[in-house]
Coordinates of C-alpha atoms in Angstrom, one line a residue:
Chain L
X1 CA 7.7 29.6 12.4
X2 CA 6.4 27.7 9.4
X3 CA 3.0 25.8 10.0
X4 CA 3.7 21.9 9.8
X5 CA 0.9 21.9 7.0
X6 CA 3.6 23.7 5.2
X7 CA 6.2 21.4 6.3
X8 CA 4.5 18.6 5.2
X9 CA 3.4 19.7 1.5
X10 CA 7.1 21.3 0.7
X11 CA 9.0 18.4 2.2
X12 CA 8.6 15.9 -0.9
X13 CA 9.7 18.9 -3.2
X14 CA 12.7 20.1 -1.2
X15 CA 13.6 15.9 -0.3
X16 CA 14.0 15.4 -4.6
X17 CA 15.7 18.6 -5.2
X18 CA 18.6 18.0 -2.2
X19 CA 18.7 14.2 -4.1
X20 CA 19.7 15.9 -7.0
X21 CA 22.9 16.4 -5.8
X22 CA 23.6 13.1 -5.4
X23 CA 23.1 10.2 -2.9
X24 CA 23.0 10.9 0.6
X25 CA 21.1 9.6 3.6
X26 CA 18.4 10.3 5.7
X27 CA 20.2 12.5 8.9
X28 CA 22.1 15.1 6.1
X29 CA 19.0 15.5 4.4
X30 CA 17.6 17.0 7.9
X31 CA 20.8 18.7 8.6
X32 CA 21.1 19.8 4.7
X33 CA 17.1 21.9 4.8
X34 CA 17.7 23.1 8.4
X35 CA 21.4 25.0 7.3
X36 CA 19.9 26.0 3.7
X37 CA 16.6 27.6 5.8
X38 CA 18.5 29.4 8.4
X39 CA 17.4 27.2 10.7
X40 CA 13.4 28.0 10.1
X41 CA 12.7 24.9 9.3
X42 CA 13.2 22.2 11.4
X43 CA 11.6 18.5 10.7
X44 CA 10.5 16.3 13.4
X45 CA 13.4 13.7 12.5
X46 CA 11.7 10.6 12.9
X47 CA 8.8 11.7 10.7
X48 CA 11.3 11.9 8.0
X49 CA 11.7 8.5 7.5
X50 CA 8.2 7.3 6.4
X51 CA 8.3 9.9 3.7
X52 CA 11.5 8.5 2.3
X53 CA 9.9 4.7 2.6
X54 CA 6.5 6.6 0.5
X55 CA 9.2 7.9 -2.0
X56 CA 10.8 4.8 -2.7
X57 CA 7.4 2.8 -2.5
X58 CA 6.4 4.9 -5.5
X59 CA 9.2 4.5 -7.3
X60 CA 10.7 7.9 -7.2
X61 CA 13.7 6.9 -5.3
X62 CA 15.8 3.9 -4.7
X63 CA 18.1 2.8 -1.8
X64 CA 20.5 0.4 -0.5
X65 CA 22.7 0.1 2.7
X66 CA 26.2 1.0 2.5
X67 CA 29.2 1.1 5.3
X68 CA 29.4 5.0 6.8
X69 CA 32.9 6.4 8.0
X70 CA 32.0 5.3 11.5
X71 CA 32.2 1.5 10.7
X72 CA 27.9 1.3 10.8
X73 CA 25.7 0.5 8.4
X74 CA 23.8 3.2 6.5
X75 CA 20.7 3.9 4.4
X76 CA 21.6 6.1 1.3
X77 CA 19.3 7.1 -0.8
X78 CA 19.3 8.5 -4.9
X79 CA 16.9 9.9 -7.1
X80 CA 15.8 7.8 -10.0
X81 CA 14.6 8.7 -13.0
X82 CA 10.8 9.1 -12.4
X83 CA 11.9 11.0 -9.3
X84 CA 13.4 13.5 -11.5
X85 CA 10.6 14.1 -13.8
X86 CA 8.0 14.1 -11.1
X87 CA 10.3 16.6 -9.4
X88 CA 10.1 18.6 -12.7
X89 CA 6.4 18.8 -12.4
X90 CA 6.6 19.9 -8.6
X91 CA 8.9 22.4 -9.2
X92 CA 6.5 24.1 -12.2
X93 CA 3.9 23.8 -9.9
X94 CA 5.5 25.5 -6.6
X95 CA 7.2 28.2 -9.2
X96 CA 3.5 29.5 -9.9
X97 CA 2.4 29.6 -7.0
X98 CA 5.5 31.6 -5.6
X99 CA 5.4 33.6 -9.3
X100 CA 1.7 34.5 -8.2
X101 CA 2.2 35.1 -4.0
X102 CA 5.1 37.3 -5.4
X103 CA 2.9 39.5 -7.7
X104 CA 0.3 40.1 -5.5
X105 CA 2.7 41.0 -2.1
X106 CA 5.0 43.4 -4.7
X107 CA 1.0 45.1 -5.7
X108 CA 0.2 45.0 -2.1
X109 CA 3.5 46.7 -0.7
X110 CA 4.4 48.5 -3.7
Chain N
X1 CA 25.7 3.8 34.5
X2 CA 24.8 2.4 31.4
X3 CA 26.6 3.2 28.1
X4 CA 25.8 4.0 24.9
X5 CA 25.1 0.7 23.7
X6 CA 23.0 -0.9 26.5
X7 CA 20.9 2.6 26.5
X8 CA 20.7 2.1 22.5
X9 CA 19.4 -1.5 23.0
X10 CA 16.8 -0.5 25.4
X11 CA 15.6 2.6 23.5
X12 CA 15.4 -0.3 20.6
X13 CA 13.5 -2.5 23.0
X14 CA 11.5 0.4 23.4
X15 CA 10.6 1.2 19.9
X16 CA 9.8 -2.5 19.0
X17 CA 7.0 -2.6 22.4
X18 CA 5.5 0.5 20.7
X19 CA 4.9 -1.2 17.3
X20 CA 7.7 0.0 15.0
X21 CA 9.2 -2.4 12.5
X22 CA 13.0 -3.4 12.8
X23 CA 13.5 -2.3 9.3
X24 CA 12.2 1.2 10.3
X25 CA 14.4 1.0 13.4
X26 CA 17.7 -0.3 11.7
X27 CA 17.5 3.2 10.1
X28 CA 16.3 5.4 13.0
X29 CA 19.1 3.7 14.8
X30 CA 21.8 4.9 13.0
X31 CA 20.1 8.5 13.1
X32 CA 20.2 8.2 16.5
X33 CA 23.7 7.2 16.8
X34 CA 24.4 10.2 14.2
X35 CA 22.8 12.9 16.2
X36 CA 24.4 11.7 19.2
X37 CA 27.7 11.9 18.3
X38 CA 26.9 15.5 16.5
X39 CA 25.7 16.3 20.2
X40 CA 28.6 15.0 21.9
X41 CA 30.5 17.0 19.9
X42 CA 29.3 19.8 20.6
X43 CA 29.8 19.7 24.4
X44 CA 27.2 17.4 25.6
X45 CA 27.9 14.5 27.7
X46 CA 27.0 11.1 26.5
X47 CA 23.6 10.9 28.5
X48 CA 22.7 14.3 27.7
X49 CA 23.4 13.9 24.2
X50 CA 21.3 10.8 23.8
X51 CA 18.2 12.3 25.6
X52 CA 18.2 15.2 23.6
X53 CA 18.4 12.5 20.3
X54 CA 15.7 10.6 21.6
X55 CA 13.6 13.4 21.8
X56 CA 14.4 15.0 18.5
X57 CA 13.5 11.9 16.4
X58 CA 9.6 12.1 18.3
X59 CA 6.7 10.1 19.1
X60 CA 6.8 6.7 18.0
X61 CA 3.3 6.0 18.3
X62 CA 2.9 9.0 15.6
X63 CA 5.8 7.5 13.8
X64 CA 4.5 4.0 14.0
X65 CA 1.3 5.6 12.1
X66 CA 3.3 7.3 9.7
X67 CA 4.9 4.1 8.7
X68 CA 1.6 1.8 8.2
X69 CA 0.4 4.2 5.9
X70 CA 3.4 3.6 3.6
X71 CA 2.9 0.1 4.0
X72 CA -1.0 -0.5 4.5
X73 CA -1.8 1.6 1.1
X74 CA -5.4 0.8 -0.5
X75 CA -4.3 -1.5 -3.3
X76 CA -3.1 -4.1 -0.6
X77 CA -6.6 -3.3 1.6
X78 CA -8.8 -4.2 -1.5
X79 CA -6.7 -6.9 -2.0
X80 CA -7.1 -8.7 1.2
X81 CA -10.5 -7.2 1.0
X82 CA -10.9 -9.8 -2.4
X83 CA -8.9 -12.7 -0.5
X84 CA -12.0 -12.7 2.6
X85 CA -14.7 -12.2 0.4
X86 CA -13.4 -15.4 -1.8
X87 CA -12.7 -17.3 0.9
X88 CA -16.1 -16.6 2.2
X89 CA -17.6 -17.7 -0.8
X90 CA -15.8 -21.0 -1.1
X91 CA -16.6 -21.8 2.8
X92 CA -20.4 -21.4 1.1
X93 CA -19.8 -23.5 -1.2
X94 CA -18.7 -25.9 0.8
X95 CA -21.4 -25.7 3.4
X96 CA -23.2 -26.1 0.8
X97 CA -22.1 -29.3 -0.4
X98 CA -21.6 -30.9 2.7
X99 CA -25.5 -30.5 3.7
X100 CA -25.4 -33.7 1.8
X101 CA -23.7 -35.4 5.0
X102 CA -26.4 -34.0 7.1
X103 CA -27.9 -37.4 7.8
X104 CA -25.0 -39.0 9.2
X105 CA -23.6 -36.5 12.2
X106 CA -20.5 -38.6 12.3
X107 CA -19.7 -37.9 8.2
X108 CA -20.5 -34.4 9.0
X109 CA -18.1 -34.2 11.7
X110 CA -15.3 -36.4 9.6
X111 CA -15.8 -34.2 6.6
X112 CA -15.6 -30.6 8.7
X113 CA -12.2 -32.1 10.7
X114 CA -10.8 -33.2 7.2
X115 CA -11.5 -30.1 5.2
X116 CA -10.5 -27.5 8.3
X117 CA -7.3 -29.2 8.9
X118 CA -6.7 -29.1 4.7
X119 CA -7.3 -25.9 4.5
X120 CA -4.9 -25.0 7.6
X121 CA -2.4 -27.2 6.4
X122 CA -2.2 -25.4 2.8
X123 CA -2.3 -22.0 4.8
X124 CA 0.9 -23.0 6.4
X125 CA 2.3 -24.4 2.9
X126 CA 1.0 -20.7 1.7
X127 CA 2.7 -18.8 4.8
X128 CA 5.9 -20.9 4.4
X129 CA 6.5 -20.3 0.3
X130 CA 6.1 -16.7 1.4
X131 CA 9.0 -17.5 4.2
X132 CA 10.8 -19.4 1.0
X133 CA 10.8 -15.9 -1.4
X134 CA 12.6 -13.7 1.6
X135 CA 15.0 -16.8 2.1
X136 CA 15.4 -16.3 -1.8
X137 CA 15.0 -12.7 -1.8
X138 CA 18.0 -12.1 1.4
X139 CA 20.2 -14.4 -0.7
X140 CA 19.6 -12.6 -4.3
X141 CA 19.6 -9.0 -2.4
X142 CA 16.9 -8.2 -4.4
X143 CA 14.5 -7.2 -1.2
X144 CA 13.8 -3.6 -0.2
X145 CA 12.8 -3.1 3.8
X146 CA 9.1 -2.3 1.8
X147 CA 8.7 -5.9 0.4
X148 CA 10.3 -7.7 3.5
X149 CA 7.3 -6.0 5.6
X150 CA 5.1 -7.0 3.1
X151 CA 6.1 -10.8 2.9
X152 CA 6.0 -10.4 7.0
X153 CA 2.3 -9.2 7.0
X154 CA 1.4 -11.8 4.6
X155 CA 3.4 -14.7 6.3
X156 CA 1.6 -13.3 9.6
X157 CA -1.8 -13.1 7.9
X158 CA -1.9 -16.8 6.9
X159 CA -0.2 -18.3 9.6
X160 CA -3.5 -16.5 11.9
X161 CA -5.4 -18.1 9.5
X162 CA -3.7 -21.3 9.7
X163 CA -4.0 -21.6 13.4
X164 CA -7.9 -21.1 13.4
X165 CA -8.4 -23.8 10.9
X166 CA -6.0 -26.5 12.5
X167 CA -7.4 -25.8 16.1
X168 CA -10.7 -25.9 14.9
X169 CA -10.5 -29.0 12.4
X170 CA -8.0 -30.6 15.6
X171 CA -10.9 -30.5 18.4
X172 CA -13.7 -31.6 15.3
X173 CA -11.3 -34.8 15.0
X174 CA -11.4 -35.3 18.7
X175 CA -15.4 -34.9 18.8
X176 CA -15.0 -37.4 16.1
X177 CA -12.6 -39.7 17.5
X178 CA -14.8 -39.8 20.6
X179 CA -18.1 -40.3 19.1
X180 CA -16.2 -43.3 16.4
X181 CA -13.8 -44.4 18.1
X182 CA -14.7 -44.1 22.2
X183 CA -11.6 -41.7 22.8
X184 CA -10.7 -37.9 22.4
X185 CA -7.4 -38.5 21.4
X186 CA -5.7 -42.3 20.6
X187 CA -2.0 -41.1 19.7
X188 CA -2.4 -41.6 16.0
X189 CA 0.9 -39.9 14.0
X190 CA -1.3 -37.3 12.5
X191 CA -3.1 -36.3 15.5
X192 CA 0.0 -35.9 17.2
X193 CA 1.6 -34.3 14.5
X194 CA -1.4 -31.4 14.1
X195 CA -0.9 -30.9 17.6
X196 CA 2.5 -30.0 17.0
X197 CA 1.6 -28.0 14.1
X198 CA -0.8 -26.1 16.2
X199 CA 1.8 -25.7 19.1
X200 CA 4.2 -24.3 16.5
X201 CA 1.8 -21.8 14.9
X202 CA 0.6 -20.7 18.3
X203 CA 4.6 -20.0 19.5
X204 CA 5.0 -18.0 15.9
X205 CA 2.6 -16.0 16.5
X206 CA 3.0 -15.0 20.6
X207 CA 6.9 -15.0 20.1
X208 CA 7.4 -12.9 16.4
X209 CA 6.4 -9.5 17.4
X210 CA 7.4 -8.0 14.4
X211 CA 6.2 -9.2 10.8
X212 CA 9.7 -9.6 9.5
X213 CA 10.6 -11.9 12.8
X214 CA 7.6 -14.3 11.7
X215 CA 9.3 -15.1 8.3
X216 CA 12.1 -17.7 9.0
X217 CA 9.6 -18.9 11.4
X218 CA 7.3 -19.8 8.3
X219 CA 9.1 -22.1 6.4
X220 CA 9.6 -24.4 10.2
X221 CA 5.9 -24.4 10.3
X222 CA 5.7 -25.5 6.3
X223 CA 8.6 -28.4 7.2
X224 CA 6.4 -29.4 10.0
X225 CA 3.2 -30.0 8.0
X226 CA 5.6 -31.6 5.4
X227 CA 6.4 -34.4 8.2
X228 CA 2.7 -34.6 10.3
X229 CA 0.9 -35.0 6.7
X230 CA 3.4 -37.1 4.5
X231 CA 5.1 -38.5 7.5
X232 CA 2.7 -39.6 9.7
X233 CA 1.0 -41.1 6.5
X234 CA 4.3 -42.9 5.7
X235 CA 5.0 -43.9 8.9
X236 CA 1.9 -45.0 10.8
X237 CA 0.0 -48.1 10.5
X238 CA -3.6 -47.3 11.6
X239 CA -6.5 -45.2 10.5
X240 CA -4.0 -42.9 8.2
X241 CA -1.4 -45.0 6.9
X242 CA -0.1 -44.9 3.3
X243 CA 1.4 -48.3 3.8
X244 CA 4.9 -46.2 2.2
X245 CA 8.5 -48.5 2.7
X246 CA 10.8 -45.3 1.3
X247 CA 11.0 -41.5 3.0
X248 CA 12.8 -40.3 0.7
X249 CA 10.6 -37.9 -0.8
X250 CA 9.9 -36.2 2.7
X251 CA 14.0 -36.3 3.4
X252 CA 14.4 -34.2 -0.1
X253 CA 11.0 -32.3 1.3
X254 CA 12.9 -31.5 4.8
X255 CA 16.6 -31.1 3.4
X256 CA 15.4 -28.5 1.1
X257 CA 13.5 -26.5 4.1
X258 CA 16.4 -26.9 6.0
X259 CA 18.7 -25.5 2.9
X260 CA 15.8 -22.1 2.7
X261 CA 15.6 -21.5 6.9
X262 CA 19.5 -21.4 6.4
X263 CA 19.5 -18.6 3.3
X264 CA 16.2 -17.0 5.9
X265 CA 18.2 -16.9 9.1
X266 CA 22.3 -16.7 8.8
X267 CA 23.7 -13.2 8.4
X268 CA 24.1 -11.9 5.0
X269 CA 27.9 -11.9 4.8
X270 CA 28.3 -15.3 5.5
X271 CA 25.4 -16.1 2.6
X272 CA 27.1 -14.1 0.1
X273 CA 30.3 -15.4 1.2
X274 CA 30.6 -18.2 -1.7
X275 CA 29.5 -15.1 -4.0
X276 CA 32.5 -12.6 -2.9
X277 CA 34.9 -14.9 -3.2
X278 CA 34.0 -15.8 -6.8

C-alpha cells in the first residue's frame, strides 16, 4: 500500500506525464494510474479534482468542456507549454531520487 | 424507487448543503455518472452501482477544503487584506472630518446617513460591474470555472458589504427623519427605494448559496440603485428631487442592465446562437 504522502507528492508528476499523451479528462486519468500501477495505486477520486483546478490555476494546464460519447458534457483537459517544461524539471528531479534509492537498495541487497 | 437522475439530483443537493461549488460539481457529476455506468457494467445494479460511486469519489467536507485552497490562495488573502486596511483608513479619515459636525447632532446624523448609504450604493455599483464582466465573460467564453468563483466571491464580498452600509445609513436616516422631520419614515422615493435596495441585497445573500449563483443576482441589485438614486431623484418632488422632466438616461441605464442579466442568466447555446449561425 503506498502512503497517501506519497500519493500526494507523485500525483502532479504522474497527472503531466499521462497529459502528454494528449487531452483526456478527469475519470481516465484515475482509471489510466490505477491500470499502469497494477492497481497499487488508487486515488481518492474526488480529491483529484482540486489538483487539476491547482494545475490549471498555475498555468500548467488548460481546459474546456466538450460533448462525451454519452451525449453529457465533459471536462478535458491538455498540457500547455509551461506544463511541459515544469514537467521536465519534475521528472529530473524524481529520476535522482530513484537513480540514488536504486544505488543504495542494489549496495544493500547486492 | 428513485432513478438515476432524481438520486443524482439529490446527491447534488447534497454536495451544494456541504459547501461545494456548482463548478466543482458540474465536473464531479459527470465522474459520477462515469463510474456508474463502468459499475453497472460490470454487474451491479443501478443502486448498487451509484453507492459504491458515491463513495469512491469521498468526503466532501475534505473535498470542499481541497477546493478553497485552489481558490483562497495568499495573493487574493493579502489582497482583501489591503482592501480592509484601506477602507479602514478612509472610514478614519472621514470620522475625522466629520468631528467638524459635532456641534450640530442633526448634521452629524444627516452626514453619517448620506455618506453610509453612498458608500453602500457604490458597493452595489462595485458588486454589479463584477456581475457585468461574467455576463461579458459567459458571452465571450473567455471564463474558466477558477475566475467565475472568483468574480462570485467578490460579487458576494461587496454585496455583504453593501448591505451593512445601506441598513446602517437607512435606520441613521430614520433617526434623522424623526429628530427633523417628526417621523421615522415619510414615504419619500429614496427612502422607499433604499428599502428596496436593502430587501434585495438581504434576498441575494440568504437565497445564493453558492458564489457563482450570486452573480446575475448582482447586476439586479446595481439596476435597482440605478432607479432608487437617479429615479427617485428624477421623479420625486420633496426633500430629494432633481426637478428632472426626461428619464431617459435611467431607461438607457436599465435597458442596458436588462441586455447584461440576459448574456448572465440564458443558457449559453442560445447566447452564442447569433454567433453559430454566422
Amino acid at each position: 500500500m503506498i502512503t497517501k504522502e506519497l500519493v500526494a507528492a507523485s500525483a502532479e508528476p504522474m497527472i503531466l506525464s499521462l497529459l502528454t499523451k494528449g487531452e483526456t479528462y478527469g475519470y481516465a486519468i484515475i482509471q489510466e494510474i490505477k491500470k499502469l500501477s497494477g492497481d497499487k495505486i488508487e486515488w481518492t477520486d474526488g480529491m483529484l479534482y482540486p489538483v487539476l483546478h491547482r494545475l490549471e490555476d498555475r498555468g500548467l494546464i488548460q481546459s474546456r468542456w466538450a460533448e462525451a460519447e454519452n451525449g453529457r458534457k465533459r471536462k478535458y483537459y491538455s498540457l500547455k507549454n509551461d506544463g511541459k517544461k515544469a514537467l521536465k524539471k519534475q521528472r529530473e528531479q524524481w529520476l535522482t531520487v530513484h537513480d540514488t534509492l536504486a544505488k543504495l537498495w542494489e549496495e544493500k541487497y547486492a | 424507487m428513485p432513478d438515476l437522475e432524481q438520486r443524482i439530483a439529490a446527491w447534488r443537493a447534497e454536495m451544494v448543503r456541504a459547501g461545494l461549488s456548482s463548478t466543482a460539481l458540474d465536473e464531479l457529476e459527470a465522474h459520477l455518472r462515469d463510474q456508474t455506468s463502468e459499475l453497472i457494467r460490470s454487474g451491479l445494479s443501478e443502486e448498487t452501482a451509484f453507492q459504491n460511486a458515491t463513495r469512491k469519489l469521498g468526503n466532501p467536507a475534505a473535498m470542499r477544503k481541497e477546493f478553497e485552497k485552489v481558490h483562497h490562495s495568499p495573493r487574493s488573502e493579502a489582497k482583501l487584506n489591503i482592501a480592509i486596511w484601506t477602507s479602514a483608513l478612509l472610514l478614519l479619515a472621514v470620522g475625522m472630518a466629520a468631528k467638524d459636525f459635532s456641534h450640530d447632532r442633526n448634521s452629524l446624523l444627516l452626514f453619517a446617513n448620506v455618506f453610509m448609504l453612498t458608500a453602500g450604493y457604490l458597493c452595489v455599483f462595485l458588486s454589479g460591474s463584477v456581475g457585468i464582466i461574467y455576463a461579458i465573460g459567459r458571452w465571450t467564453q473567455k471564463l474558466t470555472p477558477a475566475k467565475e468563483d472568483s468574480l462570485g466571491n467578490a460579487a458576494r464580498g461587496f454585496n455583504r458589504l453593501a448591505a451593512v452600509l445601506a441598513g446602517a445609513g437607512f435606520m441613521l436616516g430614520a433617526i434623522w427623519a424623526r429628530l427633523s422631520l417628526g417621523k421615522f419614515f415619510n414615504a419619500d422615493p429614496r427612502e422607499i427605494g433604499t428599502l428596496c435596495v436593502f430587501g434585495w441585497l438581504l434576498l441575494t445573500i440568504i437565497m445564493c448559496r453558492t458564489p457563482r449563483a450570486s452573480l446575475p443576482m448582482t447586476i439586479g441589485g446595481s439596476m435597482f440603485v440605478c432607479i432608487a438614486w437617479l429615479g427617485a431623484g428624477m421623479w420625486s418632488s420633496g426633500l430629494h428631487s432633481y426637478g428632472a422632466t426626461s428619464y431617459w438616461p435611467l431607461e438607457i441605464l436599465v435597458a442596458a442592465h436588462l441586455l447584461f442579466l440576459a448574456l448572465a442568466l440564458l443558457p449559453v447555446n442560445v447566447i452564442h446562437l447569433g454567433k453559430a449561425q454566422s
